[in-house]
Tab-separated table of C-alpha atoms in Angstrom:
chain	number	residue	atom	x	y	z
A	2	MET	CA	108.679	-81.097	-1.681
A	3	ARG	CA	105.948	-78.607	-2.583
A	4	LYS	CA	107.083	-75.077	-3.390
A	5	ARG	CA	105.970	-72.320	-1.044
A	6	LEU	CA	103.413	-70.084	-2.688
A	7	ASP	CA	105.334	-66.920	-1.883
A	8	SER	CA	108.314	-68.278	-3.792
A	9	LEU	CA	106.183	-69.410	-6.714
A	10	PHE	CA	104.148	-66.274	-7.200
A	11	LEU	CA	106.903	-63.772	-6.647
A	12	GLY	CA	107.926	-64.771	-10.147
A	13	LEU	CA	104.577	-63.778	-11.609
A	14	LEU	CA	104.926	-61.629	-14.729
A	15	LEU	CA	102.181	-59.305	-15.958
A	16	THR	CA	102.161	-57.831	-19.449
A	17	ALA	CA	99.550	-55.557	-20.965
A	18	THR	CA	98.376	-54.351	-24.340
A	19	VAL	CA	95.697	-51.924	-25.443
A	20	ALA	CA	93.326	-53.390	-28.018
A	21	THR	CA	91.830	-51.838	-31.132
A	22	ALA	CA	88.299	-51.330	-32.351
A	23	GLN	CA	88.455	-54.734	-34.016
A	24	GLU	CA	87.690	-56.200	-30.597
A	25	ARG	CA	84.082	-54.934	-30.640
A	26	GLN	CA	81.554	-57.616	-29.820
A	27	PRO	CA	78.578	-58.038	-32.202
A	28	LEU	CA	75.303	-56.653	-30.854
A	29	VAL	CA	72.288	-58.721	-31.851
A	30	ARG	CA	68.807	-58.076	-30.482
A	31	ASN	CA	65.216	-59.020	-31.195
A	32	VAL	CA	62.327	-56.636	-31.969
A	33	TYR	CA	58.725	-57.783	-31.567
A	34	LEU	CA	56.071	-55.818	-33.446
A	35	SER	CA	52.458	-55.354	-32.407
A	36	ASP	CA	49.183	-54.295	-34.007
A	37	ASP	CA	48.636	-51.895	-31.104
A	38	PRO	CA	48.611	-48.380	-32.670
A	39	SER	CA	50.020	-46.916	-29.449
A	40	GLN	CA	53.199	-48.982	-29.726
A	41	GLU	CA	56.294	-46.841	-30.245
A	42	VAL	CA	58.000	-47.127	-33.631
A	43	PRO	CA	61.017	-49.442	-33.158
A	44	ARG	CA	64.316	-47.569	-32.924
A	45	ILE	CA	67.477	-48.875	-34.603
A	46	HIS	CA	70.904	-47.651	-33.473
A	47	VAL	CA	73.475	-47.231	-36.253
A	48	GLY	CA	77.181	-46.410	-36.166
A	49	SER	CA	79.735	-44.874	-38.500
A	50	ARG	CA	80.822	-47.408	-41.144
A	51	ILE	CA	79.235	-50.248	-39.129
A	52	ALA	CA	76.824	-52.483	-41.027
A	53	THR	CA	73.402	-52.965	-39.470
A	54	VAL	CA	71.274	-55.832	-40.805
A	55	LEU	CA	67.537	-56.183	-40.260
A	56	ARG	CA	66.266	-59.758	-40.606
A	57	PHE	CA	62.558	-60.489	-41.167
A	58	GLU	CA	60.483	-63.649	-41.181
A	59	GLU	CA	59.022	-62.791	-44.611
A	60	ASP	CA	60.654	-61.640	-47.848
A	61	VAL	CA	61.184	-57.913	-48.356
A	62	ASP	CA	60.040	-55.932	-51.420
A	63	PRO	CA	63.204	-53.984	-52.450
A	64	ALA	CA	61.270	-51.653	-54.784
A	65	ARG	CA	59.112	-50.374	-51.937
A	66	THR	CA	61.698	-50.319	-49.171
A	67	ALA	CA	63.299	-46.921	-48.628
A	68	LEU	CA	65.324	-44.804	-46.197
A	69	LEU	CA	64.238	-41.163	-46.228
A	70	GLY	CA	66.905	-38.444	-46.306
A	71	TRP	CA	69.807	-40.879	-46.578
A	72	GLU	CA	71.660	-39.137	-49.430
A	73	GLY	CA	75.270	-38.473	-48.505
A	74	ARG	CA	74.799	-39.942	-45.029
A	75	PHE	CA	74.380	-43.638	-45.822
A	76	GLU	CA	75.524	-46.088	-48.426
A	77	PRO	CA	72.661	-46.972	-50.819
A	78	ILE	CA	70.268	-49.228	-48.951
A	79	LEU	CA	70.491	-52.902	-49.898
A	80	SER	CA	67.475	-55.182	-49.496
A	81	GLY	CA	66.570	-58.616	-50.748
A	82	GLY	CA	65.334	-61.918	-49.471
A	83	LYS	CA	64.546	-61.442	-45.800
A	84	SER	CA	67.232	-58.802	-45.122
A	85	VAL	CA	67.800	-55.043	-45.223
A	86	LEU	CA	71.364	-53.696	-44.939
A	87	LEU	CA	72.228	-50.189	-43.678
A	88	VAL	CA	75.716	-48.636	-43.535
A	89	PRO	CA	76.266	-44.995	-42.447
A	90	ARG	CA	79.101	-43.309	-44.339
A	91	GLN	CA	80.038	-41.055	-41.431
A	92	SER	CA	79.393	-40.376	-37.780
A	93	LEU	CA	75.873	-39.151	-37.118
A	94	PRO	CA	74.860	-36.697	-34.371
A	95	PRO	CA	72.520	-38.403	-31.847
A	96	GLU	CA	69.847	-35.783	-32.509
A	97	ASP	CA	69.594	-36.716	-36.219
A	98	THR	CA	66.769	-39.191	-36.863
A	99	PHE	CA	65.963	-41.018	-40.103
A	100	LEU	CA	62.830	-42.891	-41.130
A	101	LEU	CA	63.164	-46.351	-42.646
A	102	ARG	CA	60.116	-47.857	-44.350
A	103	VAL	CA	60.359	-51.590	-45.013
A	104	THR	CA	57.675	-53.117	-47.243
A	105	LEU	CA	57.153	-56.859	-47.224
A	106	GLN	CA	56.139	-58.844	-50.299
A	107	ASP	CA	52.545	-59.024	-49.058
A	108	GLY	CA	52.392	-55.215	-49.048
A	109	THR	CA	52.722	-54.702	-45.291
A	110	GLU	CA	54.668	-51.523	-44.452
A	111	LEU	CA	56.843	-51.523	-41.328
A	112	PRO	CA	58.303	-48.190	-40.090
A	113	PHE	CA	61.542	-47.847	-38.102
A	114	THR	CA	63.485	-44.839	-36.833
A	115	LEU	CA	67.274	-44.722	-37.093
A	116	ASN	CA	69.726	-42.705	-35.020
A	117	ALA	CA	73.152	-42.927	-33.402
A	118	ARG	CA	73.711	-43.476	-29.689
A	119	GLU	CA	75.910	-41.084	-27.764
A	120	ASP	CA	78.196	-43.939	-26.672
A	121	GLY	CA	78.724	-45.051	-30.300
A	122	GLN	CA	77.252	-48.523	-29.777
A	123	ALA	CA	75.419	-49.780	-32.849
A	124	ASP	CA	73.025	-52.625	-33.572
A	125	GLN	CA	74.707	-55.093	-35.890
A	126	GLN	CA	71.737	-57.384	-36.367
A	127	ILE	CA	68.063	-56.834	-35.596
A	128	ASN	CA	65.751	-59.846	-35.791
A	129	VAL	CA	62.249	-58.477	-36.501
A	130	PHE	CA	59.243	-60.599	-35.566
A	131	ARG	CA	55.971	-59.368	-37.003
A	132	ASN	CA	53.922	-62.200	-35.510
A	133	ILE	CA	54.839	-62.546	-31.850
A	134	GLU	CA	53.011	-65.889	-31.710
A	135	SER	CA	55.048	-67.509	-34.496
A	136	PRO	CA	57.292	-70.439	-33.501
A	137	ASP	CA	60.500	-68.473	-34.195
A	138	ALA	CA	59.232	-65.484	-32.194
A	139	MET	CA	58.208	-67.699	-29.287
A	140	ARG	CA	61.624	-69.368	-29.230
A	141	SER	CA	63.374	-65.972	-29.334
A	142	ARG	CA	61.195	-64.576	-26.555
A	143	LEU	CA	61.923	-67.641	-24.436
A	144	SER	CA	65.651	-67.207	-25.089
A	145	ASP	CA	65.463	-63.497	-24.197
A	146	SER	CA	63.628	-64.379	-20.987
A	147	ARG	CA	66.268	-66.942	-20.029
A	148	ILE	CA	69.054	-64.442	-20.683
A	149	ARG	CA	67.348	-61.825	-18.483
A	150	GLU	CA	66.782	-64.426	-15.770
A	151	ARG	CA	70.422	-65.558	-15.888
A	152	ARG	CA	71.711	-61.991	-15.707
A	153	LEU	CA	69.455	-61.244	-12.750
A	154	TRP	CA	70.620	-64.408	-10.985
A	155	GLU	CA	74.275	-63.557	-11.687
A	156	GLU	CA	73.794	-60.037	-10.360
A	157	ASN	CA	72.109	-61.268	-7.178
A	158	GLU	CA	74.818	-63.892	-6.712
A	159	ARG	CA	77.508	-61.250	-7.202
A	160	PHE	CA	75.907	-59.019	-4.564
A	161	ARG	CA	75.708	-61.949	-2.151
A	162	GLN	CA	79.356	-62.859	-2.629
A	163	GLU	CA	80.534	-59.279	-2.331
A	164	GLU	CA	78.984	-58.974	1.122
A	165	THR	CA	81.355	-61.578	2.584
A	166	SER	CA	84.255	-61.778	0.101
A	167	VAL	CA	87.750	-60.950	1.345
A	168	ASP	CA	88.904	-60.376	-2.241
A	169	HIS	CA	86.150	-57.822	-2.838
A	170	SER	CA	87.233	-56.003	0.312
A	171	LEU	CA	90.828	-55.966	-0.918
A	172	ALA	CA	89.708	-54.681	-4.323
A	173	ALA	CA	87.737	-51.894	-2.621
A	174	LEU	CA	90.846	-50.828	-0.681
A	175	LEU	CA	92.915	-50.795	-3.874
A	176	THR	CA	90.417	-48.513	-5.655
A	177	GLN	CA	90.911	-46.036	-2.800
A	178	GLY	CA	94.705	-46.207	-3.059
A	179	ALA	CA	95.013	-47.908	0.343
A	180	VAL	CA	97.663	-50.383	-0.809
A	181	LYS	CA	99.392	-50.374	2.611
A	182	MET	CA	96.235	-51.820	4.143
A	183	THR	CA	96.485	-54.847	1.825
A	184	PRO	CA	99.085	-57.644	1.627
A	185	PHE	CA	100.018	-56.697	-1.953
A	186	ARG	CA	103.184	-55.173	-3.324
A	187	VAL	CA	103.738	-53.704	-6.782
A	188	ALA	CA	105.110	-56.043	-9.447
A	189	ARG	CA	104.967	-53.853	-12.557
A	190	SER	CA	103.158	-50.828	-13.967
A	191	TRP	CA	102.446	-49.421	-17.423
A	192	THR	CA	100.817	-46.340	-18.913
A	193	PHE	CA	99.153	-46.366	-22.344
A	194	SER	CA	97.488	-43.777	-24.513
A	195	CYS	CA	94.102	-44.659	-25.982
A	196	ASP	CA	91.357	-42.946	-27.955
A	197	ILE	CA	89.804	-41.309	-24.876
A	198	GLY	CA	92.971	-40.464	-22.938
A	199	THR	CA	95.261	-42.662	-20.853
A	200	VAL	CA	95.145	-45.985	-19.034
A	201	GLU	CA	97.598	-46.696	-16.218
A	202	ILE	CA	97.865	-50.359	-15.179
A	203	ARG	CA	99.494	-51.508	-11.941
A	204	GLY	CA	100.080	-55.189	-11.242
A	205	TYR	CA	100.377	-56.452	-7.641
A	206	ILE	CA	101.433	-59.807	-6.214
A	207	HIS	CA	101.066	-61.673	-2.919
A	208	SER	CA	101.806	-65.182	-1.707
A	209	SER	CA	98.545	-66.583	-3.055
A	210	LYS	CA	96.770	-63.730	-4.851
A	211	THR	CA	97.300	-61.195	-7.594
A	212	ALA	CA	95.683	-57.823	-8.244
A	213	VAL	CA	95.502	-55.508	-11.239
A	214	VAL	CA	94.454	-51.868	-10.898
A	215	PHE	CA	93.358	-49.791	-13.901
A	216	ALA	CA	93.438	-45.989	-13.560
A	217	ILE	CA	91.532	-44.549	-16.534
A	218	THR	CA	91.590	-40.862	-17.449
A	219	ASN	CA	88.988	-39.540	-19.879
A	220	GLN	CA	90.706	-36.618	-21.579
A	221	ALA	CA	88.943	-36.535	-24.937
A	222	SER	CA	85.541	-38.218	-25.036
A	223	LYS	CA	82.393	-36.228	-24.257
A	224	THR	CA	80.684	-39.573	-23.766
A	225	PRO	CA	81.398	-40.898	-20.236
A	226	TRP	CA	83.599	-43.989	-20.044
A	227	ARG	CA	81.737	-46.954	-18.560
A	228	LEU	CA	82.768	-50.521	-17.932
A	229	GLY	CA	81.021	-53.147	-20.024
A	230	GLN	CA	82.599	-56.226	-18.484
A	231	ALA	CA	85.833	-57.731	-17.218
A	232	ARG	CA	86.908	-61.305	-17.996
A	233	LEU	CA	89.575	-63.526	-16.454
A	234	SER	CA	90.080	-66.824	-18.257
A	235	VAL	CA	92.546	-69.678	-18.708
A	236	GLU	CA	94.439	-69.107	-21.965
A	237	SER	CA	94.468	-72.739	-23.160
A	238	SER	CA	90.797	-73.538	-22.543
A	239	GLY	CA	89.014	-70.195	-22.246
A	240	LYS	CA	87.531	-71.377	-18.932
A	241	ALA	CA	86.571	-68.529	-16.622
A	242	TRP	CA	88.607	-68.050	-13.440
A	243	PRO	CA	86.897	-66.363	-10.455
A	244	PHE	CA	87.877	-62.844	-9.435
A	245	ALA	CA	86.635	-59.854	-7.457
A	246	LEU	CA	86.124	-56.431	-9.020
A	247	ARG	CA	85.513	-53.000	-7.546
A	248	MET	CA	85.438	-49.517	-9.097
A	249	ASP	CA	85.302	-46.138	-7.424
A	250	GLN	CA	82.664	-44.722	-9.798
A	251	GLU	CA	80.159	-46.013	-12.344
A	252	GLU	CA	81.263	-43.700	-15.160
A	253	ILE	CA	84.193	-41.422	-15.958
A	254	VAL	CA	83.200	-38.081	-17.468
A	255	GLN	CA	85.463	-35.943	-19.638
A	256	GLY	CA	88.343	-34.487	-17.610
A	257	ALA	CA	87.970	-37.021	-14.789
A	258	SER	CA	89.725	-40.219	-13.749
A	259	GLY	CA	88.432	-43.461	-12.292
A	260	THR	CA	89.910	-46.622	-10.821
A	261	ILE	CA	89.001	-50.289	-11.319
A	262	ALA	CA	90.619	-53.020	-9.211
A	263	VAL	CA	90.595	-56.761	-9.917
A	264	VAL	CA	91.730	-59.315	-7.311
A	265	ALA	CA	92.098	-63.047	-7.986
A	266	ASP	CA	93.058	-65.951	-5.726
A	267	LEU	CA	95.672	-68.079	-7.498
A	268	SER	CA	96.429	-70.536	-4.696
A	269	THR	CA	94.809	-73.402	-6.644
A	270	PHE	CA	95.793	-72.354	-10.159
A	271	ASP	CA	98.277	-74.667	-11.897
A	272	PHE	CA	100.679	-72.700	-14.088
A	273	LYS	CA	102.114	-76.040	-15.323
A	274	LYS	CA	105.714	-74.887	-14.953
A	275	GLY	CA	105.193	-71.733	-16.982
A	276	SER	CA	103.215	-73.228	-19.854
A	277	GLU	CA	99.781	-72.026	-18.660
A	278	LYS	CA	98.560	-68.434	-18.416
A	279	LEU	CA	95.591	-66.383	-17.295
A	280	ILE	CA	94.149	-63.637	-19.513
A	281	LEU	CA	92.481	-60.591	-17.963
A	282	GLU	CA	90.398	-58.451	-20.353
A	283	LEU	CA	88.806	-55.087	-19.633
A	284	ILE	CA	85.941	-54.284	-22.028
A	285	ARG	CA	84.150	-50.965	-22.009
A	286	HIS	CA	80.451	-50.212	-22.594
A	287	ASP	CA	80.689	-49.887	-26.392
A	288	GLY	CA	82.254	-53.338	-26.820
A	289	LEU	CA	85.842	-52.124	-27.235
A	290	ARG	CA	88.440	-54.118	-25.335
A	291	GLU	CA	90.364	-51.386	-23.556
A	292	ALA	CA	93.189	-53.506	-22.165
A	293	LEU	CA	94.469	-57.062	-21.912
A	294	VAL	CA	96.758	-58.341	-19.149
A	295	VAL	CA	98.569	-61.686	-19.300
A	296	LEU	CA	99.490	-63.399	-16.027
A	297	GLU	CA	102.161	-66.068	-16.261
A	298	GLU	CA	104.703	-67.759	-14.059
A	299	THR	CA	108.352	-66.893	-14.700
A	300	GLY	CA	110.014	-68.916	-12.003
A	301	PRO	CA	110.835	-68.389	-8.318
A	302	HIS	CA	111.924	-64.973	-7.168
A	303	LYS	CA	115.627	-64.638	-6.426
C-alpha cells in the first residue's frame, strides 16, 4: 500500500552549511575591439589576489606590454604566447584606475583600463577579439547571442509561470512572514554568521511540499547584498528540480535585512528510501555560495 505523503514528508530533514569563497564561479567574458576611434577603451575588472587572464588571437610582445603604476599594487605582469596575466596584491578602491598597454607581435598597441568593482566581482578570463569578423570572433558572438536569447526566454517564462503559480504565491506569503496563511509548519531553523553579517534559515514542511526561508542581515558590507542565483538539484545526477522563489527586496544595504523564500513541490520526487537527496544552493551576486541546504528523507514521523 502506498504511503501517505503527509507521513512520508513529515520525516524530511533539512541541514545547512555556509560555504567559503572557494565556491566562486569563474567569470569569463568576450571583448570585441573596433577601429572606431569613438569606441570606449575596454574596461577589465580585477580583484584582490584573483588572477585575471587576457587571451588574444595573436601572440603578445612581452617587451612592449606594460601596466602603468602597478608597483606595489600588482604582482609583476606576466605575458607570453597569446596571454597576459594580472594579479592584484591587495584590494583596490573602485576609484583607482590603471592603464594596461598590450602590444602584439605585429606592433599593434591595444589599451585597456583596469579597476575593481564595488561588489568585488572580478573577470577571471577575458577573450579579446581584435578582428570581429574572424571565425573565432563570429563563433563567440553567436554563442553570446544565444546565451542572451536563452536568458531572455527564461526570464519571460519565469514571469509567465509566476503569474499563475501556487508555489510562487506561497513563497510570496513566506517572505512577508505570513506563515499562518500557508499550509507549512516549521521543521528546523539555524542561524549562521558570515562575512557580511548573519543568515537565518528556516525549513518548513507540508504533505507534498517543502519551503526554505533565508533571512539575511547585512551588518558589515558597504556593498549591498544581492542574489546571484538559487539552484535546487538532485544530488546523484545534478538534474535541476523545479522550485518557486520570491524575495522581499532586490538588494540588502548595510544595516538592513531581507528575506528570500523557496518553495518546491516534492509530491513526485522519489527519495528512494532515504538514499536520494535534493541540494538547495543560494549564490550571491559575486559568485559566493552563501548557503547550502540538504533535503533528505529520514523516515515517517512518529
